[in-house]
PDB file of C-alpha atoms in Angstrom:
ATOM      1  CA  UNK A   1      86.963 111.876  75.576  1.00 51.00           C
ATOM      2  CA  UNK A   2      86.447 115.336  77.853  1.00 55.00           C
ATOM      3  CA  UNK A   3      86.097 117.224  74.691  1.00 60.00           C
ATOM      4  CA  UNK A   4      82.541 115.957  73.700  1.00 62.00           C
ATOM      5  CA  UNK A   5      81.970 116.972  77.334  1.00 61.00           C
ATOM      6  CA  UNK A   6      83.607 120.289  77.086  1.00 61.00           C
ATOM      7  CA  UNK A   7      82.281 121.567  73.609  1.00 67.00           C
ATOM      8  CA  UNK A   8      78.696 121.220  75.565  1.00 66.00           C
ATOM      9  CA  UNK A   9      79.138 124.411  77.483  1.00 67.00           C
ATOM     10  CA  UNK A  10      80.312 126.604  74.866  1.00 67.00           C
ATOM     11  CA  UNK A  11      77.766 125.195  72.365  1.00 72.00           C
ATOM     12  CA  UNK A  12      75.138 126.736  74.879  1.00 71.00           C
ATOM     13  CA  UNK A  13      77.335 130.039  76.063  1.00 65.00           C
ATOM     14  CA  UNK A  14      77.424 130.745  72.053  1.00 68.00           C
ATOM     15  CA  UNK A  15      73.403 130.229  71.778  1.00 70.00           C
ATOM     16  CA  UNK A  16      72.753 132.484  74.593  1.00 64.00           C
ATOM     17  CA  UNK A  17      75.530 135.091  73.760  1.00 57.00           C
ATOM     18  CA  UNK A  18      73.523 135.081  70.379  1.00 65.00           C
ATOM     19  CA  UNK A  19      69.756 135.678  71.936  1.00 67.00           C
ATOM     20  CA  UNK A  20      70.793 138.541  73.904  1.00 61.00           C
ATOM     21  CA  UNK A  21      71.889 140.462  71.505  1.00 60.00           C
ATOM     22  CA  UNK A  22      75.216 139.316  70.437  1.00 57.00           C
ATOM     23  CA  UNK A  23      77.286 141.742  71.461  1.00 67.00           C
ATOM     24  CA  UNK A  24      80.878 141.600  72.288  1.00 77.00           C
ATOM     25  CA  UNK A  25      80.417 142.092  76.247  1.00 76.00           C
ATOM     26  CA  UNK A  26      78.174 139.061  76.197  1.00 76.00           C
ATOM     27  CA  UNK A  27      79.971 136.929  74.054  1.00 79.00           C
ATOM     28  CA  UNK A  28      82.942 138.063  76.374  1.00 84.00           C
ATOM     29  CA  UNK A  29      81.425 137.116  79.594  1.00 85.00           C
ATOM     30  CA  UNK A  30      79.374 134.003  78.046  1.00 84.00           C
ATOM     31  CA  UNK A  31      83.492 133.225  77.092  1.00 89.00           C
ATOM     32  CA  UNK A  32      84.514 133.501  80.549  1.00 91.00           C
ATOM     33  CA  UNK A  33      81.990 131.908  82.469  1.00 91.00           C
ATOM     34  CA  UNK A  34      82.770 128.808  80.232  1.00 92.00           C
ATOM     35  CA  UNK A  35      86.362 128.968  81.203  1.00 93.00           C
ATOM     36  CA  UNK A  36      85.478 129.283  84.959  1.00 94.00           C
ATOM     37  CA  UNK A  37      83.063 126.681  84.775  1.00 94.00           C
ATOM     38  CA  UNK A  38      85.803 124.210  82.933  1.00 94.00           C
ATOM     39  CA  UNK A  39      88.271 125.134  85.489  1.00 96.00           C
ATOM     40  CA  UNK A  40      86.167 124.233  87.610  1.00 95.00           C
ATOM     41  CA  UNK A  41      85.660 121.070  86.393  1.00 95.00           C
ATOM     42  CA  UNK A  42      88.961 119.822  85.926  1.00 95.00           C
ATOM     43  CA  UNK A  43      89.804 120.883  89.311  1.00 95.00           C
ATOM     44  CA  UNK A  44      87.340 118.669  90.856  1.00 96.00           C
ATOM     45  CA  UNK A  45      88.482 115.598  88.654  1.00 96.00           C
ATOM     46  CA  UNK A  46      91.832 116.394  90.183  1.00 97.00           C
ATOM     47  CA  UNK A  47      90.532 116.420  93.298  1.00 96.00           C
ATOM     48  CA  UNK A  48      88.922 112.960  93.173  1.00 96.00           C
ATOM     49  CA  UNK A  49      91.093 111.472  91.845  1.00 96.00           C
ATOM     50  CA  UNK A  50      93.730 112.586  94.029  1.00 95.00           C
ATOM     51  CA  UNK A  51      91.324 111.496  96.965  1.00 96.00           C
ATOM     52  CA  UNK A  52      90.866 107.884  95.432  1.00 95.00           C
ATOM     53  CA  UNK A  53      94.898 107.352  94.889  1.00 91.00           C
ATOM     54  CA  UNK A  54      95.897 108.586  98.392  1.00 92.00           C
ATOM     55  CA  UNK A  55      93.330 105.987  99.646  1.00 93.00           C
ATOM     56  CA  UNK A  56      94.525 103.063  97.578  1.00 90.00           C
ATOM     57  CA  UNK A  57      97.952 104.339  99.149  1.00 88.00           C
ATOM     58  CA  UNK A  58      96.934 104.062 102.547  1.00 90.00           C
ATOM     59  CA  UNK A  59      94.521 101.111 101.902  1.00 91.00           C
ATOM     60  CA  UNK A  60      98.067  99.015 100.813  1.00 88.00           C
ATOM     61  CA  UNK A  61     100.037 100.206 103.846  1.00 90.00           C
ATOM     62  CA  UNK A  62      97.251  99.271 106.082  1.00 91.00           C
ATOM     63  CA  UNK A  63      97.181  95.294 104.047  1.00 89.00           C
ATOM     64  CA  UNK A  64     100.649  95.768 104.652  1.00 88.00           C
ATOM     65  CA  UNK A  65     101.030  96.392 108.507  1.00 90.00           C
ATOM     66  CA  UNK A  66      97.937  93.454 109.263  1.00 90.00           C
ATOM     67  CA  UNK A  67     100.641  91.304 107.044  1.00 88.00           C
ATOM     68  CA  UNK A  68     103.192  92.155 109.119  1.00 88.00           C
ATOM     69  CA  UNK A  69     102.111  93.631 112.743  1.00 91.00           C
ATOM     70  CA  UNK A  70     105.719  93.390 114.252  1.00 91.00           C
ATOM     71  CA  UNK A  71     107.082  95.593 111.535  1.00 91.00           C
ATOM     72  CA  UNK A  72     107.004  99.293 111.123  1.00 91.00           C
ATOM     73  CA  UNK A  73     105.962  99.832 107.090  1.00 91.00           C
ATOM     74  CA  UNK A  74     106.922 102.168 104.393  1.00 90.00           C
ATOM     75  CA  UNK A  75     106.544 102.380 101.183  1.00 88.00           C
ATOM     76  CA  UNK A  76     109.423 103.409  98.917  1.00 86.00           C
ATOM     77  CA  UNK A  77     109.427 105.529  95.760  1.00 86.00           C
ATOM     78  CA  UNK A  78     110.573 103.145  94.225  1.00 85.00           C
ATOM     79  CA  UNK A  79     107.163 100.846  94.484  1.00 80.00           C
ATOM     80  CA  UNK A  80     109.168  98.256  97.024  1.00 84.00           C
ATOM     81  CA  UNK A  81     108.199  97.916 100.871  1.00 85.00           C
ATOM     82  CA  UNK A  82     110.312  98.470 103.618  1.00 89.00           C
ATOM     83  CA  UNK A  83     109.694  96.696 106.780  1.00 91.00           C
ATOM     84  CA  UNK A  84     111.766  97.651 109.936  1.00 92.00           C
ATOM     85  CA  UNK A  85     111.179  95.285 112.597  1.00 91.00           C
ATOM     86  CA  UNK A  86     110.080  97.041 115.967  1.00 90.00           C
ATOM     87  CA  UNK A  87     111.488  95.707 118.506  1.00 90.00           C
ATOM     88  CA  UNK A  88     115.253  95.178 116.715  1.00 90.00           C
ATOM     89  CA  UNK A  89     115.578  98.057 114.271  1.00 87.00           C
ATOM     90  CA  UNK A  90     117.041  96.292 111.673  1.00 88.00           C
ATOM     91  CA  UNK A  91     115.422  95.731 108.187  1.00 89.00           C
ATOM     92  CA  UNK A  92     112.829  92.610 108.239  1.00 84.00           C
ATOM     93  CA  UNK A  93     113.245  90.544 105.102  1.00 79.00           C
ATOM     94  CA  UNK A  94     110.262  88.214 105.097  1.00 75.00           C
ATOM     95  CA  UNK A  95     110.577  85.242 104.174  1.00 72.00           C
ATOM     96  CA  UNK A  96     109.748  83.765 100.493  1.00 72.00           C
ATOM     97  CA  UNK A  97     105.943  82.360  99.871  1.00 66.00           C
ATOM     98  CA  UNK A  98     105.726  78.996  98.409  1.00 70.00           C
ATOM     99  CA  UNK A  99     102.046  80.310  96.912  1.00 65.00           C
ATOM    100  CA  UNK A 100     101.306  84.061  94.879  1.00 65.00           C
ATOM    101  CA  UNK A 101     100.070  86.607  97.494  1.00 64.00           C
ATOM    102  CA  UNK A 102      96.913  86.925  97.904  1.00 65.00           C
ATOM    103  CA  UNK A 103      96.744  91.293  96.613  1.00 62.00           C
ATOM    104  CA  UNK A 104      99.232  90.780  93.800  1.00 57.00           C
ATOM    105  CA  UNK A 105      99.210  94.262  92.977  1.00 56.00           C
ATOM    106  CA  UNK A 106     100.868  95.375  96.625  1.00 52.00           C
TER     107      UNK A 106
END
């Protein structure tokens, strides 16, 4: 998939290395400038996509506490909640629905 998109940039870095003059200095830096730029790249990708999964994160715990106001909420690593009540401290089990929830996927 990316490497359609990433053979773009060195298609052009090659053309230009080649019109000015071809030597290995350009070719060198045309080289590097390519790397930076698809470091670059990838970096951001990381970046937003690191952005959008810590929202969905938070987005869920926040579902999560409106669900259950009285509770204090955590997820585990696991994937399963915790819910603490707050004014006993023990662990809140809630109690079973007789319909699917509503966000099946929290």
């Amino acid at each position: 998939m990316f490497s359609s998109t990433l053979s773009a940039p060195a298609t052009i870095a090659t053309g230009l290395a080649t019109q000015l003059g071809g030597g290995t200095a350009w070719t060198c830096l045309a080289i590097l400038a390519v790397a930076g730029l698809l470091i670059a790249a990838a970096s951001t990708v990381r970046l937003v996509m690191a952005t959008i999964r810590r929202y969905e994160r938070g987005r869920s715990a926040r579902i999560m506490q409106m669900r259950h106001p009285h509770c204090h909420v955590k997820r585990l690593a696991n994937g399963q909640w915790l819910l603490i009540d707050k004014d006993t401290g023990t662990v809140y089990i809630p109690p079973r629905l007789s319909h699917p929830p509503i966000n099946e996927w929290i």
